[in-house]
PDB file of C-alpha atoms in Angstrom:
ATOM      1  CA  MET A   1      -0.239   0.037   0.323  1.00  0.00           C
ATOM      2  CA  SER A   2       0.922   3.285  -0.363  1.00  0.00           C
ATOM      3  CA  ALA A   3       2.851   5.348   1.957  1.00  0.00           C
ATOM      4  CA  LEU A   4       0.405   8.123   1.736  1.00  0.00           C
ATOM      5  CA  LEU A   5      -1.923   6.144   3.331  1.00  0.00           C
ATOM      6  CA  SER A   6      -0.177   6.648   6.758  1.00  0.00           C
ATOM      7  CA  ALA A   7      -0.423   9.936   6.252  1.00  0.00           C
ATOM      8  CA  VAL A   8      -4.304   9.994   5.366  1.00  0.00           C
ATOM      9  CA  THR A   9      -7.290   9.588   8.029  1.00  0.00           C
ATOM     10  CA  ARG A  10      -9.944   7.096   6.657  1.00  0.00           C
ATOM     11  CA  THR A  11     -13.533   7.018   7.447  1.00  0.00           C
ATOM     12  CA  PRO A  12     -14.261   3.986   9.008  1.00  0.00           C
ATOM     13  CA  ALA A  13     -18.037   3.923   7.466  1.00  0.00           C
ATOM     14  CA  LEU A  14     -16.651   4.188   3.637  1.00  0.00           C
ATOM     15  CA  PRO A  15     -15.499   0.943   1.716  1.00  0.00           C
ATOM     16  CA  VAL A  16     -11.985   0.286   0.942  1.00  0.00           C
ATOM     17  CA  VAL A  17     -11.521   0.612  -2.841  1.00  0.00           C
ATOM     18  CA  LEU A  18      -8.310  -0.725  -4.195  1.00  0.00           C
ATOM     19  CA  THR A  19      -6.828  -0.159  -7.663  1.00  0.00           C
ATOM     20  CA  GLY A  20      -3.738  -1.685  -9.410  1.00  0.00           C
ATOM     21  CA  ASN A  21      -2.059  -5.105  -8.970  1.00  0.00           C
ATOM     22  CA  GLY A  22       0.581  -6.414  -7.419  1.00  0.00           C
ATOM     23  CA  GLU A  23       3.037  -4.196  -5.228  1.00  0.00           C
ATOM     24  CA  TRP A  24       1.374  -1.418  -7.059  1.00  0.00           C
ATOM     25  CA  THR A  25      -1.928  -1.681  -5.386  1.00  0.00           C
ATOM     26  CA  TYR A  26      -3.001   1.112  -3.546  1.00  0.00           C
ATOM     27  CA  GLU A  27      -6.304   2.271  -1.681  1.00  0.00           C
ATOM     28  CA  VAL A  28      -8.256   4.900  -2.968  1.00  0.00           C
ATOM     29  CA  VAL A  29      -8.845   7.877  -0.420  1.00  0.00           C
ATOM     30  CA  PRO A  30     -12.000   9.526  -1.377  1.00  0.00           C
ATOM     31  CA  GLY A  31     -11.647  13.428  -1.475  1.00  0.00           C
ATOM     32  CA  TRP A  32      -8.188  13.333  -1.670  1.00  0.00           C
ATOM     33  CA  GLY A  33      -6.846  15.804  -4.348  1.00  0.00           C
ATOM     34  CA  SER A  34     -10.207  17.928  -4.126  1.00  0.00           C
ATOM     35  CA  LEU A  35      -9.931  21.386  -6.060  1.00  0.00           C
ATOM     36  CA  PRO A  36     -11.945  24.149  -4.414  1.00  0.00           C
ATOM     37  CA  THR A  37     -15.301  24.590  -5.949  1.00  0.00           C
ATOM     38  CA  GLY A  38     -15.746  25.873  -9.718  1.00  0.00           C
ATOM     39  CA  THR A  39     -11.929  24.863 -10.486  1.00  0.00           C
ATOM     40  CA  SER A  40     -11.437  22.637 -12.949  1.00  0.00           C
ATOM     41  CA  PHE A  41      -7.706  21.388 -14.285  1.00  0.00           C
ATOM     42  CA  GLY A  42      -8.296  19.178 -17.354  1.00  0.00           C
ATOM     43  CA  GLY A  43      -6.482  16.169 -17.897  1.00  0.00           C
ATOM     44  CA  THR A  44      -3.604  14.876 -16.173  1.00  0.00           C
ATOM     45  CA  HIS A  45      -1.695  13.563 -19.206  1.00  0.00           C
ATOM     46  CA  GLY A  46       1.639  12.557 -17.243  1.00  0.00           C
ATOM     47  CA  ALA A  47       3.340  13.067 -14.272  1.00  0.00           C
ATOM     48  CA  VAL A  48       2.788  12.466 -10.442  1.00  0.00           C
ATOM     49  CA  ALA A  49       5.729  13.288  -8.200  1.00  0.00           C
ATOM     50  CA  GLN A  50       6.598  13.930  -4.390  1.00  0.00           C
ATOM     51  CA  ASP A  51       9.384  15.544  -2.942  1.00  0.00           C
ATOM     52  CA  ASN A  52      11.072  15.425   0.433  1.00  0.00           C
ATOM     53  CA  ALA A  53       8.486  17.094   2.411  1.00  0.00           C
ATOM     54  CA  GLY A  54       5.716  14.667   1.048  1.00  0.00           C
ATOM     55  CA  ASN A  55       3.877  16.989  -0.733  1.00  0.00           C
ATOM     56  CA  ILE A  56       2.280  15.800  -3.931  1.00  0.00           C
ATOM     57  CA  TYR A  57       2.587  17.911  -7.602  1.00  0.00           C
ATOM     58  CA  VAL A  58       0.127  16.681 -10.435  1.00  0.00           C
ATOM     59  CA  SER A  59       1.263  18.126 -13.564  1.00  0.00           C
ATOM     60  CA  THR A  60      -2.411  19.131 -15.931  1.00  0.00           C
ATOM     61  CA  GLN A  61      -3.344  19.684 -19.210  1.00  0.00           C
ATOM     62  CA  SER A  62      -4.556  23.209 -18.504  1.00  0.00           C
ATOM     63  CA  ALA A  63      -3.816  26.939 -17.629  1.00  0.00           C
ATOM     64  CA  THR A  64      -3.477  25.306 -13.904  1.00  0.00           C
ATOM     65  CA  GLY A  65      -0.032  23.831 -14.446  1.00  0.00           C
ATOM     66  CA  VAL A  66       1.068  21.817 -11.883  1.00  0.00           C
ATOM     67  CA  LEU A  67      -0.936  21.347  -8.533  1.00  0.00           C
ATOM     68  CA  LEU A  68       0.640  21.215  -5.393  1.00  0.00           C
ATOM     69  CA  TYR A  69      -1.399  18.937  -2.343  1.00  0.00           C
ATOM     70  CA  ASN A  70      -0.137  18.708   1.157  1.00  0.00           C
ATOM     71  CA  ARG A  71       0.049  14.602   2.191  1.00  0.00           C
ATOM     72  CA  ASP A  72      -3.270  15.127   3.584  1.00  0.00           C
ATOM     73  CA  GLY A  73      -4.855  16.125  -0.002  1.00  0.00           C
ATOM     74  CA  SER A  74      -5.467  19.672   0.515  1.00  0.00           C
ATOM     75  CA  LEU A  75      -4.102  21.877  -2.453  1.00  0.00           C
ATOM     76  CA  MET A  76      -1.616  24.133  -1.022  1.00  0.00           C
ATOM     77  CA  ARG A  77      -1.234  26.155  -4.498  1.00  0.00           C
ATOM     78  CA  THR A  78      -0.570  25.658  -8.556  1.00  0.00           C
ATOM     79  CA  ILE A  79       2.703  26.613  -9.514  1.00  0.00           C
ATOM     80  CA  ALA A  80       4.374  26.416 -13.084  1.00  0.00           C
ATOM     81  CA  ASN A  81       1.323  27.649 -14.898  1.00  0.00           C
ATOM     82  CA  ALA A  82       3.232  29.094 -17.810  1.00  0.00           C
ATOM     83  CA  TYR A  83       3.605  25.333 -18.879  1.00  0.00           C
ATOM     84  CA  PRO A  84       0.357  23.764 -18.769  1.00  0.00           C
ATOM     85  CA  GLU A  85       0.857  20.550 -20.160  1.00  0.00           C
ATOM     86  CA  GLY A  86       3.637  18.555 -18.267  1.00  0.00           C
ATOM     87  CA  HIS A  87       4.440  15.400 -19.830  1.00  0.00           C
ATOM     88  CA  SER A  88       6.901  14.011 -17.529  1.00  0.00           C
ATOM     89  CA  MET A  89       8.335  15.202 -14.044  1.00  0.00           C
ATOM     90  CA  VAL A  90      11.125  13.295 -11.853  1.00  0.00           C
ATOM     91  CA  HIS A  91      12.429  14.424  -8.614  1.00  0.00           C
ATOM     92  CA  ALA A  92      15.803  15.230  -8.049  1.00  0.00           C
ATOM     93  CA  GLN A  93      18.314  16.465  -5.262  1.00  0.00           C
ATOM     94  CA  GLU A  94      21.614  18.119  -5.937  1.00  0.00           C
ATOM     95  CA  ARG A  95      23.890  19.844  -3.625  1.00  0.00           C
ATOM     96  CA  GLY A  96      20.999  19.978  -1.002  1.00  0.00           C
ATOM     97  CA  GLU A  97      18.287  21.668  -3.410  1.00  0.00           C
ATOM     98  CA  GLU A  98      15.394  19.491  -4.858  1.00  0.00           C
ATOM     99  CA  PHE A  99      14.313  20.237  -8.467  1.00  0.00           C
ATOM    100  CA  PHE A 100      12.178  18.734 -10.822  1.00  0.00           C
ATOM    101  CA  TYR A 101      13.402  17.687 -14.374  1.00  0.00           C
ATOM    102  CA  ALA A 102       9.992  17.905 -16.581  1.00  0.00           C
ATOM    103  CA  THR A 103       9.232  17.550 -20.185  1.00  0.00           C
ATOM    104  CA  VAL A 104       6.658  20.134 -21.712  1.00  0.00           C
ATOM    105  CA  GLN A 105       4.035  19.944 -24.491  1.00  0.00           C
ATOM    106  CA  LYS A 106       2.726  23.140 -24.420  1.00  0.00           C
ATOM    107  CA  GLY A 107       4.340  25.904 -22.954  1.00  0.00           C
ATOM    108  CA  THR A 108       4.202  29.799 -23.634  1.00  0.00           C
ATOM    109  CA  PRO A 109       3.199  30.815 -27.159  1.00  0.00           C
ATOM    110  CA  ALA A 110       7.067  30.887 -28.465  1.00  0.00           C
ATOM    111  CA  GLU A 111       8.165  27.532 -26.466  1.00  0.00           C
ATOM    112  CA  ASN A 112       6.394  24.640 -26.846  1.00  0.00           C
ATOM    113  CA  TRP A 113       7.972  20.715 -26.789  1.00  0.00           C
ATOM    114  CA  LEU A 114      11.020  21.486 -24.170  1.00  0.00           C
ATOM    115  CA  PHE A 115      12.880  20.452 -21.108  1.00  0.00           C
ATOM    116  CA  ILE A 116      12.302  22.394 -18.034  1.00  0.00           C
ATOM    117  CA  LYS A 117      14.303  22.431 -14.722  1.00  0.00           C
ATOM    118  CA  MET A 118      12.506  23.525 -12.090  1.00  0.00           C
ATOM    119  CA  LYS A 119      12.545  24.459  -8.160  1.00  0.00           C
ATOM    120  CA  THR A 120      10.034  22.970  -5.954  1.00  0.00           C
ATOM    121  CA  ASP A 121       8.559  26.308  -6.082  1.00  0.00           C
ATOM    122  CA  GLY A 122       7.903  26.520  -9.864  1.00  0.00           C
ATOM    123  CA  THR A 123      11.070  28.513 -10.558  1.00  0.00           C
ATOM    124  CA  VAL A 124      12.311  27.425 -13.644  1.00  0.00           C
ATOM    125  CA  VAL A 125      16.049  27.744 -13.949  1.00  0.00           C
ATOM    126  CA  MET A 126      16.802  25.833 -17.376  1.00  0.00           C
ATOM    127  CA  LYS A 127      14.871  25.271 -20.256  1.00  0.00           C
ATOM    128  CA  ILE A 128      16.282  23.138 -23.562  1.00  0.00           C
ATOM    129  CA  THR A 129      14.814  23.073 -26.943  1.00  0.00           C
ATOM    130  CA  ALA A 130      15.827  21.236 -29.908  1.00  0.00           C
ATOM    131  CA  PRO A 131      19.199  21.039 -30.285  1.00  0.00           C
ATOM    132  CA  PRO A 132      20.212  22.787 -33.683  1.00  0.00           C
ATOM    133  CA  GLU A 133      23.050  19.734 -33.930  1.00  0.00           C
ATOM    134  CA  ALA A 134      20.798  16.995 -33.765  1.00  0.00           C
ATOM    135  CA  GLY A 135      19.741  17.450 -37.312  1.00  0.00           C
ATOM    136  CA  PHE A 136      16.098  18.165 -36.841  1.00  0.00           C
ATOM    137  CA  LYS A 137      14.263  19.376 -40.019  1.00  0.00           C
ATOM    138  CA  ALA A 138      11.005  20.143 -39.225  1.00  0.00           C
ATOM    139  CA  PRO A 139       9.981  21.558 -36.007  1.00  0.00           C
ATOM    140  CA  ASN A 140       7.796  18.162 -34.843  1.00  0.00           C
ATOM    141  CA  GLU A 141      10.674  16.368 -34.712  1.00  0.00           C
ATOM    142  CA  TRP A 142      11.601  17.443 -31.279  1.00  0.00           C
ATOM    143  CA  ARG A 143       8.865  16.020 -28.650  1.00  0.00           C
ATOM    144  CA  PRO A 144      10.184  15.323 -25.356  1.00  0.00           C
ATOM    145  CA  THR A 145       8.368  12.855 -23.453  1.00  0.00           C
ATOM    146  CA  ALA A 146      10.459  12.221 -20.644  1.00  0.00           C
ATOM    147  CA  ALA A 147      13.863  13.344 -18.732  1.00  0.00           C
ATOM    148  CA  VAL A 148      15.895  12.430 -16.134  1.00  0.00           C
ATOM    149  CA  PRO A 149      19.234  13.344 -14.353  1.00  0.00           C
ATOM    150  CA  ALA A 150      22.019  11.336 -14.129  1.00  0.00           C
ATOM    151  CA  PRO A 151      24.649  11.068 -11.275  1.00  0.00           C
ATOM    152  CA  ASP A 152      27.384  12.996 -13.107  1.00  0.00           C
ATOM    153  CA  GLY A 153      24.780  16.021 -13.813  1.00  0.00           C
ATOM    154  CA  SER A 154      24.208  14.884 -17.151  1.00  0.00           C
ATOM    155  CA  ILE A 155      20.811  14.917 -18.551  1.00  0.00           C
ATOM    156  CA  PHE A 156      18.727  12.529 -20.729  1.00  0.00           C
ATOM    157  CA  ILE A 157      15.602  13.212 -22.628  1.00  0.00           C
ATOM    158  CA  ALA A 158      13.675  10.892 -24.622  1.00  0.00           C
ATOM    159  CA  ASN A 159      12.270  12.263 -27.793  1.00  0.00           C
ATOM    160  CA  GLY A 160       9.654   9.564 -27.501  1.00  0.00           C
ATOM    161  CA  TYR A 161       6.828  11.083 -29.704  1.00  0.00           C
ATOM    162  CA  GLY A 162       9.573  12.391 -32.216  1.00  0.00           C
ATOM    163  CA  ASP A 163      12.186   9.695 -33.727  1.00  0.00           C
ATOM    164  CA  SER A 164      12.955   8.085 -30.901  1.00  0.00           C
ATOM    165  CA  ARG A 165      16.711   9.057 -29.735  1.00  0.00           C
ATOM    166  CA  ILE A 166      17.645   9.710 -26.498  1.00  0.00           C
ATOM    167  CA  PHE A 167      19.693  12.914 -25.787  1.00  0.00           C
ATOM    168  CA  ARG A 168      22.534  13.670 -23.900  1.00  0.00           C
ATOM    169  CA  PHE A 169      23.083  17.252 -22.257  1.00  0.00           C
ATOM    170  CA  ASP A 170      25.628  18.237 -19.625  1.00  0.00           C
ATOM    171  CA  GLN A 171      24.916  19.706 -16.425  1.00  0.00           C
ATOM    172  CA  ASN A 172      24.678  23.185 -18.076  1.00  0.00           C
ATOM    173  CA  GLY A 173      22.168  21.920 -21.040  1.00  0.00           C
ATOM    174  CA  ASN A 174      24.789  21.704 -23.460  1.00  0.00           C
ATOM    175  CA  TYR A 175      24.262  19.205 -26.372  1.00  0.00           C
ATOM    176  CA  LYS A 176      26.364  16.232 -25.729  1.00  0.00           C
ATOM    177  CA  GLY A 177      24.654  13.778 -28.587  1.00  0.00           C
ATOM    178  CA  SER A 178      22.131  10.970 -29.334  1.00  0.00           C
ATOM    179  CA  PHE A 179      21.874   7.464 -29.575  1.00  0.00           C
ATOM    180  CA  CYS A 180      19.033   4.801 -30.410  1.00  0.00           C
ATOM    181  CA  GLY A 181      15.776   5.886 -32.651  1.00  0.00           C
ATOM    182  CA  GLU A 182      15.774   6.850 -36.088  1.00  0.00           C
ATOM    183  CA  ARG A 183      18.083   9.597 -37.057  1.00  0.00           C
ATOM    184  CA  LYS A 184      16.878  11.262 -40.170  1.00  0.00           C
ATOM    185  CA  PRO A 185      20.216  12.075 -42.817  1.00  0.00           C
TER     186      PRO A 185
END
């Protein structure tokens, strides 16, 4: 069962509802994650992550950006509102500071399909867009779906909706190369 359950008080009168299977079985907690009346957040196509304090971050497909809940399921605030379609979000800790590595399908009018590295308050500290050195010929060839940090600080970004290559950048966002996938001549 989820570690979150220990932080949430269940009402004994409600039946237990489980979802998932095997070690990925979770108890549904009614009312957890409710939004204020009249608020909607659209689809949640992509990411749920947790910070060191146990807060839960949920990406949305709307101007809401990322919803930030405490362990009890109460909405604390929203962050990253300029990036309304987060696809993936991975928590990382670097030199004592927490970050999220995220891929974004729809961002600002000038920035779609990009990687962002942001602090837990939503402050963006790095952006990576399609590297010119990678040989892309059309704007829709760069469509990242996931990003992870490596122990040496490298950043790996999967172009899952594009040409299926995996791209490597250094810790400063400089392009270092790609592998796998279908590199176009």
